[in-house]
């Protein structure tokens, strides 16, 4: 339907028979499409999104990120707040890691991503505690561009402590979610969110991750998506680096500097 008419106006002009035969719909689905209350609710919701500066991008739209479209299970819809042109960039690096970041982890993160930000790389992360929020804040402090991918809707920022950061990212950078604005956080939604973080990016950098860290899910998904994975090494006595060491054993590239990443992503240096 969207391919034939992105506004969906023509759909409502078709007869019941045309809807059933042209789109192979069941009678119950046709009844729902014809439901005036549902039509009105849909239009009201669309207007509400516009009033709240929320852009809805479907997988059929030109503005949908081409890299994300390449993954096995791309989201059909993205809700977007901010500078949606960032989705079209080629120099995008995702950064994830532990929620309980060490001083060494913080310093390593800053050392590696600051030169990349200065070279125009957009940093993607998930607004979570620890490495995620640090990656966003370092990027903003360095006058770079950042994209935050949520595991909930815009009206339920998680964690709440990062609501101010989310507001700044929405106004100066880009905030996105595959979930409608009123969707509350739920445990199962965050692993789904992770595939978008890695899917938007040329490569994923993991800074500190314990053996069963959720960050390893993002690393695994990046590998499945055919993207580069980089892991920062650490002390063998530090539990926070056991997961990153495992990734290196699995084939992730050891990253001790920005150059280690740029060597692998050399096609996108300029």
PDB file of N, CA and C in Angstrom, residues 19-26:
ATOM      1  N   UNK A  19     -10.109  -3.835  -2.039  1.00  0.00           N
ATOM      2  CA  UNK A  19      -9.147  -4.007  -0.949  1.00  0.00           C
ATOM      3  C   UNK A  19      -8.812  -5.481  -0.755  1.00  0.00           C
ATOM      4  N   UNK A  20      -9.835  -6.316  -0.782  1.00  0.00           N
ATOM      5  CA  UNK A  20      -9.635  -7.753  -0.540  1.00  0.00           C
ATOM      6  C   UNK A  20      -8.836  -8.402  -1.668  1.00  0.00           C
ATOM      7  N   UNK A  21      -9.151  -8.046  -2.906  1.00  0.00           N
ATOM      8  CA  UNK A  21      -8.490  -8.704  -4.038  1.00  0.00           C
ATOM      9  C   UNK A  21      -7.118  -8.097  -4.350  1.00  0.00           C
ATOM     10  N   UNK A  22      -7.018  -6.768  -4.263  1.00  0.00           N
ATOM     11  CA  UNK A  22      -5.758  -6.102  -4.629  1.00  0.00           C
ATOM     12  C   UNK A  22      -4.655  -6.348  -3.604  1.00  0.00           C
ATOM     13  N   UNK A  23      -5.048  -6.417  -2.313  1.00  0.00           N
ATOM     14  CA  UNK A  23      -4.038  -6.570  -1.248  1.00  0.00           C
ATOM     15  C   UNK A  23      -4.163  -7.891  -0.496  1.00  0.00           C
ATOM     16  N   UNK A  24      -5.025  -8.778  -0.989  1.00  0.00           N
ATOM     17  CA  UNK A  24      -5.208 -10.106  -0.383  1.00  0.00           C
ATOM     18  C   UNK A  24      -5.523 -10.007   1.111  1.00  0.00           C
ATOM     19  N   UNK A  25      -6.473  -9.127   1.440  1.00  0.00           N
ATOM     20  CA  UNK A  25      -6.841  -8.906   2.834  1.00  0.00           C
ATOM     21  C   UNK A  25      -8.040  -9.759   3.223  1.00  0.00           C
ATOM     22  N   UNK A  26      -8.088 -10.087   4.497  1.00  0.00           N
ATOM     23  CA  UNK A  26      -9.256 -10.817   5.003  1.00  0.00           C
ATOM     24  C   UNK A  26     -10.408  -9.841   5.210  1.00  0.00           C
TER      25      UNK A  26
END
